């Protein structure tokens, strides 16, 4: 783990704002575009999902983000993960990152699990050789030995999720980003996922978790942020935030 | 400023490889003849067109069937590459919304898969070449050059199309029509000589495909090395289009996620 004195923040979120067009439908054809242009309805209500969010995360910190539906939690997570660029502000990340935001993004249902492991691994930025080395580990973790050459379309959703989780967690990242994914598969597999994440926590990985389960945040996190309508309502010690969040 | 994107491309080159592999694998997976279709397709089209046109019109073109075949192969590559590249961003919206990947990889993957198919079609050309009275010479081996130029050109066009299709879905339909016009503007089944002199400028100035095709045919059909000037024209058209494509793409790519 890299520790360099006073500059020991691993993630810095500086004045991040995100704006969506709140139009009911997107203008994506010429006819509509021209009509709207003529009637000057092209630039309608802007909708700010996040307003001037700033915070810093230290190495090894476990940060939970809580808030009601539509508070901007997932948008914030996607911005930190680099999936979206913020409308304003910037995010500075140091070190490698494994996003467990959507498991198995980019799985191709016509390909077998074996082929999908390589494809999904490449989407996460791994080389073919790296995945070959970790191949057994992925299969072992997902417990899908006998189905490995079956096309993914014949998999149950639980099996697909297991495979996704197994691929996403083969790295030992500096930053782990988790969005409501601890509800993967059956009870036994969920326990396995929890253990895996706990072991990553022990390795001093920096973690950001979004969850609706306040118990989960309370038990895993050291710090927490409470988002409300795109603003930070409260920020600080996880226990304290969770207590207030429960009371609200 | 340039180092970061190159490093990034290097990291994600395996993704490009996997995506191309997937496309090639899936294209013919359930068909009996599989990958041979890439060979058979241009051959069968050539047969149909040669039969029709050698009866209907009598163009004074030696090795007319090869003339047509080279035209069909190059144009179908161009059409396949640009059309699939155009839809690549929209079709992968799920992926783009969920994980970070360099988005241009998706466009490159499509044109690269088409290039693989083109490779098979070129084999078909050489098979026909063996059975024709065109003499096989070393000059024939220059054939990858015009294909490379065309590949760079098609990728550039694909980048531009993929961007604007995200913002205006109508473009997908317009481009289909545009491609038909483009096909007839390109000397695929007719020799340029039958076009009246005063219309030559249409084919020659607004249709870059003419040059790629000319270059390819000189090598394959007439076994003569294309002039340096022709090489230079092809390369500069290709690079110019590619750079414009990259510029347009990078300028707009952050807004994709709001529109897909």
mmCIF file with all atom_site columns, C-alpha atoms in Angstrom, chain A residues 6-97:
data_model
loop_
_atom_site.group_PDB
_atom_site.id
_atom_site.type_symbol
_atom_site.label_atom_id
_atom_site.label_alt_id
_atom_site.label_comp_id
_atom_site.label_asym_id
_atom_site.label_entity_id
_atom_site.label_seq_id
_atom_site.pdbx_PDB_ins_code
_atom_site.Cartn_x
_atom_site.Cartn_y
_atom_site.Cartn_z
_atom_site.occupancy
_atom_site.B_iso_or_equiv
_atom_site.pdbx_formal_charge
_atom_site.auth_seq_id
_atom_site.auth_comp_id
_atom_site.auth_asym_id
_atom_site.auth_atom_id
_atom_site.pdbx_PDB_model_num
ATOM 1  C CA . UNK A 1 6  ? 0.323   14.198 4.217   1.00 0.00 ? 6  UNK A CA 1
ATOM 2  C CA . UNK A 1 7  ? -0.914  13.520 0.720   1.00 0.00 ? 7  UNK A CA 1
ATOM 3  C CA . UNK A 1 8  ? -2.619  10.348 1.857   1.00 0.00 ? 8  UNK A CA 1
ATOM 4  C CA . UNK A 1 9  ? -6.035  10.772 0.279   1.00 0.00 ? 9  UNK A CA 1
ATOM 5  C CA . UNK A 1 10 ? -6.852  8.057  -2.205  1.00 0.00 ? 10 UNK A CA 1
ATOM 6  C CA . UNK A 1 11 ? -9.994  9.659  -3.576  1.00 0.00 ? 11 UNK A CA 1
ATOM 7  C CA . UNK A 1 12 ? -10.701 13.345 -3.787  1.00 0.00 ? 12 UNK A CA 1
ATOM 8  C CA . UNK A 1 13 ? -14.091 14.535 -4.958  1.00 0.00 ? 13 UNK A CA 1
ATOM 9  C CA . UNK A 1 14 ? -13.982 18.237 -5.710  1.00 0.00 ? 14 UNK A CA 1
ATOM 10 C CA . UNK A 1 15 ? -17.167 20.268 -6.177  1.00 0.00 ? 15 UNK A CA 1
ATOM 11 C CA . UNK A 1 16 ? -18.859 17.630 -8.276  1.00 0.00 ? 16 UNK A CA 1
ATOM 12 C CA . UNK A 1 17 ? -22.199 18.577 -9.810  1.00 0.00 ? 17 UNK A CA 1
ATOM 13 C CA . UNK A 1 18 ? -24.207 16.505 -12.221 1.00 0.00 ? 18 UNK A CA 1
ATOM 14 C CA . UNK A 1 19 ? -26.981 17.756 -14.431 1.00 0.00 ? 19 UNK A CA 1
ATOM 15 C CA . UNK A 1 20 ? -29.516 15.783 -16.422 1.00 0.00 ? 20 UNK A CA 1
ATOM 16 C CA . UNK A 1 21 ? -32.088 17.028 -18.866 1.00 0.00 ? 21 UNK A CA 1
ATOM 17 C CA . UNK A 1 22 ? -35.390 16.540 -17.173 1.00 0.00 ? 22 UNK A CA 1
ATOM 18 C CA . UNK A 1 23 ? -37.207 16.253 -20.469 1.00 0.00 ? 23 UNK A CA 1
ATOM 19 C CA . UNK A 1 24 ? -39.866 13.572 -20.552 1.00 0.00 ? 24 UNK A CA 1
ATOM 20 C CA . UNK A 1 25 ? -38.455 12.283 -23.798 1.00 0.00 ? 25 UNK A CA 1
ATOM 21 C CA . UNK A 1 26 ? -35.095 12.834 -25.338 1.00 0.00 ? 26 UNK A CA 1
ATOM 22 C CA . UNK A 1 27 ? -35.048 14.674 -28.630 1.00 0.00 ? 27 UNK A CA 1
ATOM 23 C CA . UNK A 1 28 ? -33.362 12.221 -30.871 1.00 0.00 ? 28 UNK A CA 1
ATOM 24 C CA . UNK A 1 29 ? -34.864 12.624 -34.290 1.00 0.00 ? 29 UNK A CA 1
ATOM 25 C CA . UNK A 1 30 ? -34.685 15.425 -36.784 1.00 0.00 ? 30 UNK A CA 1
ATOM 26 C CA . UNK A 1 31 ? -38.394 16.181 -36.997 1.00 0.00 ? 31 UNK A CA 1
ATOM 27 C CA . UNK A 1 32 ? -38.766 16.671 -33.306 1.00 0.00 ? 32 UNK A CA 1
ATOM 28 C CA . UNK A 1 33 ? -35.506 18.536 -33.137 1.00 0.00 ? 33 UNK A CA 1
ATOM 29 C CA . UNK A 1 34 ? -36.593 21.028 -35.747 1.00 0.00 ? 34 UNK A CA 1
ATOM 30 C CA . UNK A 1 35 ? -40.012 21.513 -34.181 1.00 0.00 ? 35 UNK A CA 1
ATOM 31 C CA . UNK A 1 36 ? -38.475 22.116 -30.796 1.00 0.00 ? 36 UNK A CA 1
ATOM 32 C CA . UNK A 1 37 ? -35.867 24.384 -32.283 1.00 0.00 ? 37 UNK A CA 1
ATOM 33 C CA . UNK A 1 38 ? -38.580 26.413 -33.964 1.00 0.00 ? 38 UNK A CA 1
ATOM 34 C CA . UNK A 1 39 ? -40.701 26.605 -30.834 1.00 0.00 ? 39 UNK A CA 1
ATOM 35 C CA . UNK A 1 40 ? -37.655 27.203 -28.661 1.00 0.00 ? 40 UNK A CA 1
ATOM 36 C CA . UNK A 1 41 ? -38.337 24.253 -26.446 1.00 0.00 ? 41 UNK A CA 1
ATOM 37 C CA . UNK A 1 42 ? -35.016 22.613 -27.024 1.00 0.00 ? 42 UNK A CA 1
ATOM 38 C CA . UNK A 1 43 ? -33.374 23.574 -23.790 1.00 0.00 ? 43 UNK A CA 1
ATOM 39 C CA . UNK A 1 44 ? -35.786 22.699 -21.092 1.00 0.00 ? 44 UNK A CA 1
ATOM 40 C CA . UNK A 1 45 ? -35.530 22.118 -17.415 1.00 0.00 ? 45 UNK A CA 1
ATOM 41 C CA . UNK A 1 46 ? -32.171 21.170 -16.159 1.00 0.00 ? 46 UNK A CA 1
ATOM 42 C CA . UNK A 1 47 ? -32.225 18.788 -13.281 1.00 0.00 ? 47 UNK A CA 1
ATOM 43 C CA . UNK A 1 48 ? -29.308 18.815 -10.899 1.00 0.00 ? 48 UNK A CA 1
ATOM 44 C CA . UNK A 1 49 ? -28.822 15.372 -9.433  1.00 0.00 ? 49 UNK A CA 1
ATOM 45 C CA . UNK A 1 50 ? -25.753 16.375 -7.476  1.00 0.00 ? 50 UNK A CA 1
ATOM 46 C CA . UNK A 1 51 ? -24.800 19.827 -6.220  1.00 0.00 ? 51 UNK A CA 1
ATOM 47 C CA . UNK A 1 52 ? -21.248 20.743 -5.376  1.00 0.00 ? 52 UNK A CA 1
ATOM 48 C CA . UNK A 1 53 ? -20.331 17.499 -3.655  1.00 0.00 ? 53 UNK A CA 1
ATOM 49 C CA . UNK A 1 54 ? -16.875 17.553 -2.076  1.00 0.00 ? 54 UNK A CA 1
ATOM 50 C CA . UNK A 1 55 ? -15.208 15.014 0.154   1.00 0.00 ? 55 UNK A CA 1
ATOM 51 C CA . UNK A 1 56 ? -11.971 13.124 0.559   1.00 0.00 ? 56 UNK A CA 1
ATOM 52 C CA . UNK A 1 57 ? -11.351 9.506  1.361   1.00 0.00 ? 57 UNK A CA 1
ATOM 53 C CA . UNK A 1 58 ? -8.205  8.308  3.120   1.00 0.00 ? 58 UNK A CA 1
ATOM 54 C CA . UNK A 1 59 ? -6.343  5.065  2.447   1.00 0.00 ? 59 UNK A CA 1
ATOM 55 C CA . UNK A 1 60 ? -8.051  2.126  4.104   1.00 0.00 ? 60 UNK A CA 1
ATOM 56 C CA . UNK A 1 61 ? -11.225 3.986  4.920   1.00 0.00 ? 61 UNK A CA 1
ATOM 57 C CA . UNK A 1 62 ? -14.579 2.265  4.414   1.00 0.00 ? 62 UNK A CA 1
ATOM 58 C CA . UNK A 1 63 ? -17.107 4.839  3.358   1.00 0.00 ? 63 UNK A CA 1
ATOM 59 C CA . UNK A 1 64 ? -20.827 4.190  3.265   1.00 0.00 ? 64 UNK A CA 1
ATOM 60 C CA . UNK A 1 65 ? -23.252 6.338  1.324   1.00 0.00 ? 65 UNK A CA 1
ATOM 61 C CA . UNK A 1 66 ? -26.830 6.397  2.546   1.00 0.00 ? 66 UNK A CA 1
ATOM 62 C CA . UNK A 1 67 ? -29.888 8.259  1.389   1.00 0.00 ? 67 UNK A CA 1
ATOM 63 C CA . UNK A 1 68 ? -33.399 7.802  0.081   1.00 0.00 ? 68 UNK A CA 1
ATOM 64 C CA . UNK A 1 69 ? -34.257 6.777  -3.466  1.00 0.00 ? 69 UNK A CA 1
ATOM 65 C CA . UNK A 1 70 ? -33.265 9.448  -5.958  1.00 0.00 ? 70 UNK A CA 1
ATOM 66 C CA . UNK A 1 71 ? -30.810 11.135 -3.622  1.00 0.00 ? 71 UNK A CA 1
ATOM 67 C CA . UNK A 1 72 ? -28.038 10.712 -6.185  1.00 0.00 ? 72 UNK A CA 1
ATOM 68 C CA . UNK A 1 73 ? -26.150 7.835  -4.567  1.00 0.00 ? 73 UNK A CA 1
ATOM 69 C CA . UNK A 1 74 ? -25.722 5.708  -7.660  1.00 0.00 ? 74 UNK A CA 1
ATOM 70 C CA . UNK A 1 75 ? -24.895 8.704  -9.831  1.00 0.00 ? 75 UNK A CA 1
ATOM 71 C CA . UNK A 1 76 ? -22.172 9.709  -7.383  1.00 0.00 ? 76 UNK A CA 1
ATOM 72 C CA . UNK A 1 77 ? -20.812 6.179  -7.423  1.00 0.00 ? 77 UNK A CA 1
ATOM 73 C CA . UNK A 1 78 ? -20.768 6.077  -11.205 1.00 0.00 ? 78 UNK A CA 1
ATOM 74 C CA . UNK A 1 79 ? -18.907 9.369  -11.303 1.00 0.00 ? 79 UNK A CA 1
ATOM 75 C CA . UNK A 1 80 ? -16.316 8.066  -8.853  1.00 0.00 ? 80 UNK A CA 1
ATOM 76 C CA . UNK A 1 81 ? -15.991 4.881  -10.901 1.00 0.00 ? 81 UNK A CA 1
ATOM 77 C CA . UNK A 1 82 ? -15.398 6.924  -14.062 1.00 0.00 ? 82 UNK A CA 1
ATOM 78 C CA . UNK A 1 83 ? -18.496 5.662  -15.875 1.00 0.00 ? 83 UNK A CA 1
ATOM 79 C CA . UNK A 1 84 ? -19.846 9.212  -16.061 1.00 0.00 ? 84 UNK A CA 1
ATOM 80 C CA . UNK A 1 85 ? -18.074 12.532 -16.306 1.00 0.00 ? 85 UNK A CA 1
ATOM 81 C CA . UNK A 1 86 ? -19.490 15.131 -13.916 1.00 0.00 ? 86 UNK A CA 1
ATOM 82 C CA . UNK A 1 87 ? -21.016 18.285 -15.428 1.00 0.00 ? 87 UNK A CA 1
ATOM 83 C CA . UNK A 1 88 ? -18.813 20.302 -13.101 1.00 0.00 ? 88 UNK A CA 1
ATOM 84 C CA . UNK A 1 89 ? -16.002 19.514 -10.746 1.00 0.00 ? 89 UNK A CA 1
ATOM 85 C CA . UNK A 1 90 ? -13.508 16.700 -10.745 1.00 0.00 ? 90 UNK A CA 1
ATOM 86 C CA . UNK A 1 91 ? -12.615 13.395 -9.145  1.00 0.00 ? 91 UNK A CA 1
ATOM 87 C CA . UNK A 1 92 ? -9.038  12.391 -8.424  1.00 0.00 ? 92 UNK A CA 1
ATOM 88 C CA . UNK A 1 93 ? -8.347  8.707  -7.872  1.00 0.00 ? 93 UNK A CA 1
ATOM 89 C CA . UNK A 1 94 ? -5.044  7.111  -7.018  1.00 0.00 ? 94 UNK A CA 1
ATOM 90 C CA . UNK A 1 95 ? -4.557  3.417  -7.421  1.00 0.00 ? 95 UNK A CA 1
ATOM 91 C CA . UNK A 1 96 ? -6.400  0.582  -9.076  1.00 0.00 ? 96 UNK A CA 1
ATOM 92 C CA . UNK A 1 97 ? -10.127 0.208  -8.779  1.00 0.00 ? 97 UNK A CA 1
#
